[in-house]
């Protein structure tokens, strides 16, 4: 109990700073919520890595006497954030080493998520990606439909006829038909992909028993890979997936 009281006493002056940080964080979250409600889409730059010797406000993961006896500190409690100086990091796990201003020993390794710059209240960034990783862009996947054929597709002649007929009817840009009961169609045009999906889905939705339903002569089920065609089109036009 004496140790907890001593730590609390030496850190009393830091609580006001932690409180200011908490209030600023709330204001930032409120601003982001308003932007989302208004449909305004913002992309923020990743936080830069905090430098060795830089002053921060950090989460203390130890125990303190907060007025009701010794209890564990939680990052949601402003009283558990204290001034410190970065001494090393971040490492591969985004852990920084630091020195507490009040000289308290212990819990000196803190994850980037538990650090804020003293001057600006900005987050300390995580480990930077190397140049090749930072420039890598995920490849764009064409609008893709995965269709399960009826069980008759186990017969080669029936399956070949079904795939040929569907290809001529739906006009996909790429066909992958190396499976017994499935065929994959990829469309470079989102509009054509959407039209194909809607036409098939409209027929299949008429089924009451999928096991015995032949409202479509060749297709038993249809699935889209990733976003549905209409949502994918919204992303291409507006940059947002409108539900």
PDB file of C-alpha atoms in Angstrom:
ATOM      1  CA  UNK A   1       0.000   0.000   0.000  1.00  0.00           C
ATOM      2  CA  UNK A   2       2.880   2.406   0.814  1.00  0.00           C
ATOM      3  CA  UNK A   3       4.429   1.828  -2.606  1.00  0.00           C
ATOM      4  CA  UNK A   4       1.125   2.521  -4.335  1.00  0.00           C
ATOM      5  CA  UNK A   5       0.591   5.690  -2.310  1.00  0.00           C
ATOM      6  CA  UNK A   6       4.105   6.916  -3.102  1.00  0.00           C
ATOM      7  CA  UNK A   7       3.617   6.387  -6.858  1.00  0.00           C
ATOM      8  CA  UNK A   8       0.266   8.144  -6.705  1.00  0.00           C
ATOM      9  CA  UNK A   9       1.776  11.118  -4.876  1.00  0.00           C
ATOM     10  CA  UNK A  10       4.675  11.549  -7.285  1.00  0.00           C
ATOM     11  CA  UNK A  11       2.335  11.312 -10.242  1.00  0.00           C
ATOM     12  CA  UNK A  12      -0.402  13.658  -9.071  1.00  0.00           C
ATOM     13  CA  UNK A  13       0.951  16.475 -11.253  1.00  0.00           C
ATOM     14  CA  UNK A  14       0.739  14.285 -14.361  1.00  0.00           C
ATOM     15  CA  UNK A  15      -2.983  13.668 -14.098  1.00  0.00           C
ATOM     16  CA  UNK A  16      -3.929  17.088 -15.439  1.00  0.00           C
ATOM     17  CA  UNK A  17      -1.890  16.414 -18.586  1.00  0.00           C
ATOM     18  CA  UNK A  18      -3.496  13.003 -18.969  1.00  0.00           C
ATOM     19  CA  UNK A  19      -6.931  14.545 -18.565  1.00  0.00           C
ATOM     20  CA  UNK A  20      -6.224  17.038 -21.361  1.00  0.00           C
ATOM     21  CA  UNK A  21      -5.136  14.150 -23.573  1.00  0.00           C
ATOM     22  CA  UNK A  22      -8.361  12.252 -22.818  1.00  0.00           C
ATOM     23  CA  UNK A  23     -10.558  15.247 -23.654  1.00  0.00           C
ATOM     24  CA  UNK A  24      -8.693  15.871 -26.905  1.00  0.00           C
ATOM     25  CA  UNK A  25      -9.078  12.214 -27.883  1.00  0.00           C
ATOM     26  CA  UNK A  26     -12.841  12.454 -27.281  1.00  0.00           C
ATOM     27  CA  UNK A  27     -13.045  15.557 -29.480  1.00  0.00           C
ATOM     28  CA  UNK A  28     -11.213  13.781 -32.314  1.00  0.00           C
ATOM     29  CA  UNK A  29     -13.495  10.732 -32.087  1.00  0.00           C
ATOM     30  CA  UNK A  30     -16.589  12.962 -32.120  1.00  0.00           C
ATOM     31  CA  UNK A  31     -15.329  14.754 -35.240  1.00  0.00           C
ATOM     32  CA  UNK A  32     -14.739  11.440 -37.043  1.00  0.00           C
ATOM     33  CA  UNK A  33     -18.242  10.221 -36.119  1.00  0.00           C
ATOM     34  CA  UNK A  34     -19.817  13.379 -37.574  1.00  0.00           C
ATOM     35  CA  UNK A  35     -17.872  12.902 -40.836  1.00  0.00           C
ATOM     36  CA  UNK A  36     -19.113   9.308 -41.129  1.00  0.00           C
ATOM     37  CA  UNK A  37     -22.748  10.300 -40.505  1.00  0.00           C
ATOM     38  CA  UNK A  38     -22.496  13.045 -43.152  1.00  0.00           C
ATOM     39  CA  UNK A  39     -20.982  10.579 -45.609  1.00  0.00           C
ATOM     40  CA  UNK A  40     -17.649  12.397 -45.770  1.00  0.00           C
ATOM     41  CA  UNK A  41     -14.830   9.933 -46.341  1.00  0.00           C
ATOM     42  CA  UNK A  42     -11.405  10.959 -45.072  1.00  0.00           C
ATOM     43  CA  UNK A  43      -8.139   9.090 -45.389  1.00  0.00           C
ATOM     44  CA  UNK A  44      -5.607  10.048 -42.732  1.00  0.00           C
ATOM     45  CA  UNK A  45      -1.875   9.571 -43.092  1.00  0.00           C
ATOM     46  CA  UNK A  46      -0.294   6.936 -40.887  1.00  0.00           C
ATOM     47  CA  UNK A  47       1.296   8.303 -37.721  1.00  0.00           C
ATOM     48  CA  UNK A  48       5.058   8.786 -37.901  1.00  0.00           C
ATOM     49  CA  UNK A  49       7.369   6.882 -35.589  1.00  0.00           C
ATOM     50  CA  UNK A  50       8.247   8.677 -32.341  1.00  0.00           C
ATOM     51  CA  UNK A  51      11.967   9.470 -32.073  1.00  0.00           C
ATOM     52  CA  UNK A  52      14.360   8.547 -29.301  1.00  0.00           C
ATOM     53  CA  UNK A  53      14.405  11.402 -26.786  1.00  0.00           C
ATOM     54  CA  UNK A  54      10.905  12.573 -27.701  1.00  0.00           C
ATOM     55  CA  UNK A  55       8.501  13.408 -24.886  1.00  0.00           C
ATOM     56  CA  UNK A  56       5.286  11.408 -24.712  1.00  0.00           C
ATOM     57  CA  UNK A  57       2.306  10.666 -22.503  1.00  0.00           C
ATOM     58  CA  UNK A  58       2.229   6.898 -21.993  1.00  0.00           C
ATOM     59  CA  UNK A  59      -0.032   4.263 -20.508  1.00  0.00           C
ATOM     60  CA  UNK A  60       1.334   2.788 -17.251  1.00  0.00           C
ATOM     61  CA  UNK A  61       0.313  -0.879 -17.092  1.00  0.00           C
ATOM     62  CA  UNK A  62       1.143  -1.359 -13.416  1.00  0.00           C
ATOM     63  CA  UNK A  63      -0.931  -0.915 -10.252  1.00  0.00           C
ATOM     64  CA  UNK A  64      -1.853   2.339  -8.484  1.00  0.00           C
ATOM     65  CA  UNK A  65      -3.818   3.539  -5.484  1.00  0.00           C
ATOM     66  CA  UNK A  66      -6.565   5.537  -7.188  1.00  0.00           C
ATOM     67  CA  UNK A  67      -8.415   6.302  -3.961  1.00  0.00           C
ATOM     68  CA  UNK A  68     -10.065   2.955  -3.310  1.00  0.00           C
ATOM     69  CA  UNK A  69      -6.963   0.870  -2.676  1.00  0.00           C
ATOM     70  CA  UNK A  70      -4.419  -0.709  -4.986  1.00  0.00           C
ATOM     71  CA  UNK A  71      -5.918  -1.707  -8.334  1.00  0.00           C
ATOM     72  CA  UNK A  72      -4.650  -2.475 -11.858  1.00  0.00           C
ATOM     73  CA  UNK A  73      -4.322   0.429 -14.271  1.00  0.00           C
ATOM     74  CA  UNK A  74      -6.432   0.398 -17.408  1.00  0.00           C
ATOM     75  CA  UNK A  75      -5.801   2.463 -20.567  1.00  0.00           C
ATOM     76  CA  UNK A  76      -9.332   3.864 -20.304  1.00  0.00           C
ATOM     77  CA  UNK A  77      -8.438   5.638 -17.035  1.00  0.00           C
ATOM     78  CA  UNK A  78      -6.839   9.078 -17.492  1.00  0.00           C
ATOM     79  CA  UNK A  79      -5.038   8.601 -14.152  1.00  0.00           C
ATOM     80  CA  UNK A  80      -3.000   5.785 -15.729  1.00  0.00           C
ATOM     81  CA  UNK A  81      -1.292   7.958 -18.373  1.00  0.00           C
ATOM     82  CA  UNK A  82       1.991   9.658 -17.418  1.00  0.00           C
ATOM     83  CA  UNK A  83       4.772  11.734 -19.006  1.00  0.00           C
ATOM     84  CA  UNK A  84       7.820   9.834 -20.257  1.00  0.00           C
ATOM     85  CA  UNK A  85      10.697  10.020 -22.720  1.00  0.00           C
ATOM     86  CA  UNK A  86      11.311   7.547 -25.562  1.00  0.00           C
ATOM     87  CA  UNK A  87      14.626   5.718 -25.120  1.00  0.00           C
ATOM     88  CA  UNK A  88      14.375   3.088 -27.875  1.00  0.00           C
ATOM     89  CA  UNK A  89      12.077   1.560 -30.503  1.00  0.00           C
ATOM     90  CA  UNK A  90       9.827   0.652 -32.001  1.00  0.00           C
ATOM     91  CA  UNK A  91      10.909  -2.958 -32.394  1.00  0.00           C
ATOM     92  CA  UNK A  92       9.388  -5.503 -34.764  1.00  0.00           C
ATOM     93  CA  UNK A  93       6.382  -5.809 -32.450  1.00  0.00           C
ATOM     94  CA  UNK A  94       5.874  -2.002 -32.305  1.00  0.00           C
ATOM     95  CA  UNK A  95       7.093  -1.835 -28.698  1.00  0.00           C
ATOM     96  CA  UNK A  96       8.822   1.338 -27.474  1.00  0.00           C
ATOM     97  CA  UNK A  97      11.127   1.559 -24.478  1.00  0.00           C
ATOM     98  CA  UNK A  98      10.797   4.680 -22.332  1.00  0.00           C
ATOM     99  CA  UNK A  99      11.859   6.394 -19.123  1.00  0.00           C
ATOM    100  CA  UNK A 100       9.169   7.774 -16.825  1.00  0.00           C
ATOM    101  CA  UNK A 101       9.636  11.434 -15.894  1.00  0.00           C
ATOM    102  CA  UNK A 102       9.052  10.738 -12.203  1.00  0.00           C
ATOM    103  CA  UNK A 103      11.740   8.044 -12.114  1.00  0.00           C
ATOM    104  CA  UNK A 104       9.427   5.112 -11.408  1.00  0.00           C
ATOM    105  CA  UNK A 105      10.957   1.812 -12.503  1.00  0.00           C
ATOM    106  CA  UNK A 106       9.018  -0.924 -14.239  1.00  0.00           C
ATOM    107  CA  UNK A 107       6.577  -1.216 -17.149  1.00  0.00           C
ATOM    108  CA  UNK A 108       8.999   0.720 -19.350  1.00  0.00           C
ATOM    109  CA  UNK A 109       8.101  -1.172 -22.539  1.00  0.00           C
ATOM    110  CA  UNK A 110       4.896   0.159 -24.070  1.00  0.00           C
ATOM    111  CA  UNK A 111       3.151  -0.676 -27.351  1.00  0.00           C
ATOM    112  CA  UNK A 112       2.684   2.144 -29.871  1.00  0.00           C
ATOM    113  CA  UNK A 113      -1.063   2.158 -29.146  1.00  0.00           C
ATOM    114  CA  UNK A 114      -0.281   3.263 -25.574  1.00  0.00           C
ATOM    115  CA  UNK A 115       1.738   6.353 -26.510  1.00  0.00           C
ATOM    116  CA  UNK A 116       0.868   9.939 -27.458  1.00  0.00           C
ATOM    117  CA  UNK A 117       3.195  12.833 -28.246  1.00  0.00           C
ATOM    118  CA  UNK A 118       3.360  15.359 -25.388  1.00  0.00           C
ATOM    119  CA  UNK A 119       3.272  18.442 -27.617  1.00  0.00           C
ATOM    120  CA  UNK A 120       0.623  17.479 -30.178  1.00  0.00           C
ATOM    121  CA  UNK A 121      -1.218  14.527 -28.554  1.00  0.00           C
ATOM    122  CA  UNK A 122      -0.676  12.609 -31.816  1.00  0.00           C
ATOM    123  CA  UNK A 123      -0.130   8.846 -31.790  1.00  0.00           C
ATOM    124  CA  UNK A 124       3.310   7.313 -32.034  1.00  0.00           C
ATOM    125  CA  UNK A 125       3.489   5.361 -35.261  1.00  0.00           C
ATOM    126  CA  UNK A 126       4.257   1.687 -35.614  1.00  0.00           C
ATOM    127  CA  UNK A 127       7.301   0.243 -37.334  1.00  0.00           C
ATOM    128  CA  UNK A 128       7.690   1.559 -40.877  1.00  0.00           C
ATOM    129  CA  UNK A 129       7.323  -0.833 -43.788  1.00  0.00           C
ATOM    130  CA  UNK A 130      10.312  -1.168 -46.046  1.00  0.00           C
ATOM    131  CA  UNK A 131      10.252   0.655 -49.377  1.00  0.00           C
ATOM    132  CA  UNK A 132       9.023  -2.315 -51.405  1.00  0.00           C
ATOM    133  CA  UNK A 133       6.185  -3.093 -48.977  1.00  0.00           C
ATOM    134  CA  UNK A 134       5.070   0.521 -48.706  1.00  0.00           C
ATOM    135  CA  UNK A 135       4.689   0.778 -52.498  1.00  0.00           C
ATOM    136  CA  UNK A 136       2.866  -2.546 -52.907  1.00  0.00           C
ATOM    137  CA  UNK A 137      -0.729  -2.235 -54.094  1.00  0.00           C
ATOM    138  CA  UNK A 138      -3.182  -5.123 -53.908  1.00  0.00           C
ATOM    139  CA  UNK A 139      -4.140  -6.313 -57.399  1.00  0.00           C
ATOM    140  CA  UNK A 140      -7.650  -5.512 -58.528  1.00  0.00           C
ATOM    141  CA  UNK A 141      -9.779  -8.653 -58.889  1.00  0.00           C
ATOM    142  CA  UNK A 142     -12.440  -8.611 -61.646  1.00  0.00           C
ATOM    143  CA  UNK A 143     -16.061  -9.020 -60.644  1.00  0.00           C
ATOM    144  CA  UNK A 144     -16.361 -12.778 -60.139  1.00  0.00           C
ATOM    145  CA  UNK A 145     -19.325 -15.161 -59.989  1.00  0.00           C
ATOM    146  CA  UNK A 146     -19.041 -18.695 -58.610  1.00  0.00           C
ATOM    147  CA  UNK A 147     -21.831 -20.942 -59.857  1.00  0.00           C
ATOM    148  CA  UNK A 148     -22.692 -24.429 -58.686  1.00  0.00           C
ATOM    149  CA  UNK A 149     -24.201 -26.526 -61.447  1.00  0.00           C
ATOM    150  CA  UNK A 150     -26.851 -29.194 -61.056  1.00  0.00           C
ATOM    151  CA  UNK A 151     -25.714 -32.696 -60.124  1.00  0.00           C
ATOM    152  CA  UNK A 152     -25.975 -33.736 -63.762  1.00  0.00           C
ATOM    153  CA  UNK A 153     -22.674 -31.890 -64.247  1.00  0.00           C
ATOM    154  CA  UNK A 154     -20.917 -35.086 -63.145  1.00  0.00           C
ATOM    155  CA  UNK A 155     -21.538 -36.208 -66.742  1.00  0.00           C
ATOM    156  CA  UNK A 156     -18.883 -34.678 -69.005  1.00  0.00           C
ATOM    157  CA  UNK A 157     -21.193 -34.133 -71.976  1.00  0.00           C
ATOM    158  CA  UNK A 158     -23.848 -32.385 -69.887  1.00  0.00           C
ATOM    159  CA  UNK A 159     -21.252 -30.185 -68.137  1.00  0.00           C
ATOM    160  CA  UNK A 160     -19.541 -29.134 -71.371  1.00  0.00           C
ATOM    161  CA  UNK A 161     -22.889 -28.218 -72.919  1.00  0.00           C
ATOM    162  CA  UNK A 162     -23.905 -26.247 -69.813  1.00  0.00           C
ATOM    163  CA  UNK A 163     -20.647 -24.277 -69.656  1.00  0.00           C
ATOM    164  CA  UNK A 164     -20.746 -23.492 -73.375  1.00  0.00           C
ATOM    165  CA  UNK A 165     -24.357 -22.324 -73.188  1.00  0.00           C
ATOM    166  CA  UNK A 166     -23.699 -20.148 -70.106  1.00  0.00           C
ATOM    167  CA  UNK A 167     -20.583 -18.637 -71.701  1.00  0.00           C
ATOM    168  CA  UNK A 168     -22.522 -17.683 -74.842  1.00  0.00           C
ATOM    169  CA  UNK A 169     -25.405 -16.310 -72.800  1.00  0.00           C
ATOM    170  CA  UNK A 170     -23.536 -14.330 -70.111  1.00  0.00           C
ATOM    171  CA  UNK A 171     -20.412 -13.327 -72.089  1.00  0.00           C
ATOM    172  CA  UNK A 172     -17.783 -13.476 -69.298  1.00  0.00           C
ATOM    173  CA  UNK A 173     -14.221 -12.324 -70.012  1.00  0.00           C
ATOM    174  CA  UNK A 174     -12.681 -15.299 -68.216  1.00  0.00           C
ATOM    175  CA  UNK A 175     -14.038 -18.798 -67.635  1.00  0.00           C
ATOM    176  CA  UNK A 176     -12.605 -21.321 -65.166  1.00  0.00           C
ATOM    177  CA  UNK A 177     -14.355 -24.661 -65.530  1.00  0.00           C
ATOM    178  CA  UNK A 178     -11.887 -27.196 -64.167  1.00  0.00           C
ATOM    179  CA  UNK A 179     -14.324 -28.500 -61.541  1.00  0.00           C
ATOM    180  CA  UNK A 180     -17.025 -31.178 -61.590  1.00  0.00           C
ATOM    181  CA  UNK A 181     -19.937 -29.096 -60.337  1.00  0.00           C
ATOM    182  CA  UNK A 182     -18.664 -25.520 -60.290  1.00  0.00           C
ATOM    183  CA  UNK A 183     -17.763 -22.888 -62.857  1.00  0.00           C
ATOM    184  CA  UNK A 184     -16.216 -19.454 -62.313  1.00  0.00           C
ATOM    185  CA  UNK A 185     -17.013 -16.466 -64.530  1.00  0.00           C
ATOM    186  CA  UNK A 186     -15.011 -13.231 -64.302  1.00  0.00           C
ATOM    187  CA  UNK A 187     -16.177  -9.959 -65.812  1.00  0.00           C
ATOM    188  CA  UNK A 188     -14.068  -6.890 -66.522  1.00  0.00           C
ATOM    189  CA  UNK A 189     -17.305  -4.897 -66.741  1.00  0.00           C
ATOM    190  CA  UNK A 190     -19.110  -4.495 -63.422  1.00  0.00           C
ATOM    191  CA  UNK A 191     -22.336  -3.695 -65.285  1.00  0.00           C
ATOM    192  CA  UNK A 192     -22.300  -6.972 -67.234  1.00  0.00           C
ATOM    193  CA  UNK A 193     -21.365  -8.853 -64.073  1.00  0.00           C
ATOM    194  CA  UNK A 194     -24.301  -7.298 -62.241  1.00  0.00           C
ATOM    195  CA  UNK A 195     -26.716  -8.089 -65.045  1.00  0.00           C
ATOM    196  CA  UNK A 196     -25.587 -11.717 -65.130  1.00  0.00           C
ATOM    197  CA  UNK A 197     -25.826 -12.066 -61.354  1.00  0.00           C
ATOM    198  CA  UNK A 198     -29.304 -10.481 -61.212  1.00  0.00           C
ATOM    199  CA  UNK A 199     -30.651 -12.635 -64.047  1.00  0.00           C
ATOM    200  CA  UNK A 200     -29.472 -15.866 -62.401  1.00  0.00           C
ATOM    201  CA  UNK A 201     -30.466 -14.809 -58.876  1.00  0.00           C
ATOM    202  CA  UNK A 202     -33.979 -13.838 -60.000  1.00  0.00           C
ATOM    203  CA  UNK A 203     -34.597 -17.353 -61.284  1.00  0.00           C
ATOM    204  CA  UNK A 204     -33.025 -19.090 -58.293  1.00  0.00           C
ATOM    205  CA  UNK A 205     -35.022 -16.987 -55.818  1.00  0.00           C
ATOM    206  CA  UNK A 206     -38.159 -18.618 -57.213  1.00  0.00           C
ATOM    207  CA  UNK A 207     -37.052 -21.970 -55.793  1.00  0.00           C
ATOM    208  CA  UNK A 208     -38.730 -23.334 -52.689  1.00  0.00           C
ATOM    209  CA  UNK A 209     -36.494 -26.400 -52.452  1.00  0.00           C
ATOM    210  CA  UNK A 210     -32.983 -25.858 -53.804  1.00  0.00           C
ATOM    211  CA  UNK A 211     -32.354 -29.623 -53.956  1.00  0.00           C
ATOM    212  CA  UNK A 212     -35.213 -30.183 -56.395  1.00  0.00           C
ATOM    213  CA  UNK A 213     -35.381 -26.816 -58.135  1.00  0.00           C
ATOM    214  CA  UNK A 214     -34.662 -26.376 -61.843  1.00  0.00           C
ATOM    215  CA  UNK A 215     -35.889 -22.832 -62.414  1.00  0.00           C
ATOM    216  CA  UNK A 216     -32.495 -22.380 -64.061  1.00  0.00           C
ATOM    217  CA  UNK A 217     -31.700 -25.302 -66.351  1.00  0.00           C
ATOM    218  CA  UNK A 218     -27.976 -25.417 -65.478  1.00  0.00           C
ATOM    219  CA  UNK A 219     -27.273 -23.464 -62.273  1.00  0.00           C
ATOM    220  CA  UNK A 220     -28.141 -24.608 -58.761  1.00  0.00           C
ATOM    221  CA  UNK A 221     -26.598 -21.709 -56.767  1.00  0.00           C
ATOM    222  CA  UNK A 222     -24.677 -18.523 -57.532  1.00  0.00           C
ATOM    223  CA  UNK A 223     -22.293 -16.583 -55.311  1.00  0.00           C
ATOM    224  CA  UNK A 224     -20.330 -13.391 -55.860  1.00  0.00           C
ATOM    225  CA  UNK A 225     -16.706 -13.229 -54.738  1.00  0.00           C
ATOM    226  CA  UNK A 226     -16.063 -10.139 -52.623  1.00  0.00           C
ATOM    227  CA  UNK A 227     -18.471  -7.229 -52.918  1.00  0.00           C
ATOM    228  CA  UNK A 228     -21.782  -7.732 -54.663  1.00  0.00           C
ATOM    229  CA  UNK A 229     -21.764  -6.206 -58.170  1.00  0.00           C
ATOM    230  CA  UNK A 230     -23.863  -3.179 -57.157  1.00  0.00           C
ATOM    231  CA  UNK A 231     -21.665  -2.475 -54.117  1.00  0.00           C
ATOM    232  CA  UNK A 232     -18.543  -2.882 -56.277  1.00  0.00           C
ATOM    233  CA  UNK A 233     -19.996  -0.355 -58.742  1.00  0.00           C
ATOM    234  CA  UNK A 234     -20.616   2.083 -55.891  1.00  0.00           C
ATOM    235  CA  UNK A 235     -16.994   1.734 -54.810  1.00  0.00           C
ATOM    236  CA  UNK A 236     -15.727   2.438 -58.330  1.00  0.00           C
ATOM    237  CA  UNK A 237     -17.961   5.509 -58.671  1.00  0.00           C
ATOM    238  CA  UNK A 238     -17.721   7.024 -55.184  1.00  0.00           C
ATOM    239  CA  UNK A 239     -14.904   5.253 -53.352  1.00  0.00           C
ATOM    240  CA  UNK A 240     -17.411   3.985 -50.740  1.00  0.00           C
ATOM    241  CA  UNK A 241     -19.370   0.761 -50.355  1.00  0.00           C
ATOM    242  CA  UNK A 242     -22.908   2.062 -49.789  1.00  0.00           C
ATOM    243  CA  UNK A 243     -25.098  -0.552 -48.119  1.00  0.00           C
TER     244      UNK A 243
END
